[in-house]
Amino acid sequence: MSTLELSMDDWRATVRRSLDDLALRSLGTQVALTDGEAPGHPWAAWVPLMSVHDSLRLGLLANPEGCQQLARTFVGDEAELTESEVGDALGEILNILAGCVKRDVADRLPGLRIGLPIFLPHSTGGPVQAGNTRTAGGQSVETDVTWLRVSDVLTGLILVRYHHEGG
Amino acid sequence: MRFLIVDDSKAMRNIVMRTLRQAGYGDHAMDEAINGERALFAVRTSPPDLIFCDINMPEMGGLELLKSMREEGIGVRLGFITSECTQEMISSAIAAGAEFVLTKPFTPAGLKSALSKVLP
């Protein structure tokens, strides 16, 4: 592995450090590992982090009520938020998380770029599964799922690593 | 004094305004813009005293806004509030003329400290 790429273990460690920091400073809470079972129709927000050889798609998912609670905690508003406002808040949480990760790995991945976050409510796909696959183009795709309690919300932290072997 | 808060996220604009109030700047007027392009239009028509600006935004980002203002001879002061706070980004922002660069997430104390160097 070259110095310009990170293993999934490295990504997981830096994302967890960053999420712990963000939760404490932006949500006023701590993050705890937990056993999870994917909600049937989760809402999810994603942000891409891209470098030449090694890229990551970073996602948070929870059921709609959980997403609402996370968003309200983040914006500090007791009132019910619209679906669009929930997406905006979760996207910003991910944007900040991606920024923390970028700072943390700046020495090892100096050219890392952060894309714009997207919000996917009403997911119709199956549950996200951890595992490894390979695309027809020879790219390996590694998926990691960690279940956490964030502000008492069961939250899936999803890392999808895209990697060109020998790249 | 009048502030202009520029961020494509409504949640973040609200957080910036709330943190400004918590930091003791609640008696200042606060306007909003959703990207650099809208901010540039607002600045041309009614220049604020200080702009708080995100860097990564669709249409026109913060650095582009700052460069466009300076090219037009608009000297309104601008500070960045961004999640992308690498040393390289800070250097680019300061070189472009930013008054300060504040990293998200930030606290009222952090915001007050940044503003103490800018505001009378």
XYZ file of C-alpha atoms in Angstrom, chain A residues 34-111:
78
model
C -24.076 -0.533 19.840
C -25.611 -3.594 18.230
C -27.776 -2.498 15.385
C -30.326 -3.795 13.009
C -30.849 -1.733 9.883
C -34.199 0.068 9.830
C -36.459 -1.075 7.011
C -36.638 2.165 5.062
C -33.842 4.354 6.367
C -33.082 7.886 5.327
C -29.454 8.431 4.485
C -27.041 11.260 3.793
C -23.768 10.786 1.947
C -20.651 12.806 1.214
C -17.768 11.771 -1.060
C -14.072 12.243 -0.248
C -11.907 11.803 -3.313
C -8.204 11.416 -3.974
C -6.317 9.986 -6.942
C -6.026 6.370 -5.812
C -8.269 6.109 -2.805
C -11.771 7.479 -2.320
C -14.429 7.125 0.314
C -18.173 7.588 0.383
C -19.180 8.438 3.917
C -22.791 7.944 4.970
C -25.066 8.238 7.970
C -28.401 6.461 8.057
C -31.237 6.221 10.525
C -34.982 5.876 10.459
C -36.946 9.072 9.629
C -37.676 9.857 13.302
C -33.995 9.396 14.164
C -32.919 11.680 11.311
C -35.403 14.288 12.541
C -33.956 14.076 16.064
C -30.339 14.330 14.881
C -31.169 17.324 12.698
C -33.059 19.124 15.472
C -30.218 18.527 17.913
C -27.742 19.930 15.387
C -29.690 23.106 14.599
C -30.780 23.539 18.237
C -34.436 23.785 17.313
C -37.260 22.074 19.173
C -39.744 22.568 16.346
C -40.470 19.831 13.803
C -38.278 20.254 10.711
C -39.404 19.651 7.158
C -37.873 16.797 5.200
C -35.807 19.316 3.246
C -34.539 20.940 6.456
C -33.605 17.517 7.849
C -31.643 16.792 4.667
C -29.915 20.167 4.841
C -28.891 19.612 8.473
C -27.672 16.042 7.925
C -25.739 17.172 4.871
C -24.030 19.849 6.940
C -23.225 17.337 9.701
C -21.553 15.158 7.063
C -19.798 18.145 5.532
C -18.273 19.028 8.906
C -17.411 15.376 9.533
C -15.675 15.180 6.147
C -13.731 18.350 6.970
C -12.522 16.852 10.260
C -11.476 13.680 8.428
C -9.651 15.686 5.758
C -7.662 17.574 8.391
C -6.854 14.315 10.179
C -5.430 12.637 7.059
C -3.944 15.748 5.399
C -0.372 14.421 5.777
C -1.196 11.062 4.200
C -3.715 12.170 1.529
C -2.740 15.765 0.725
C -4.958 16.087 -2.355
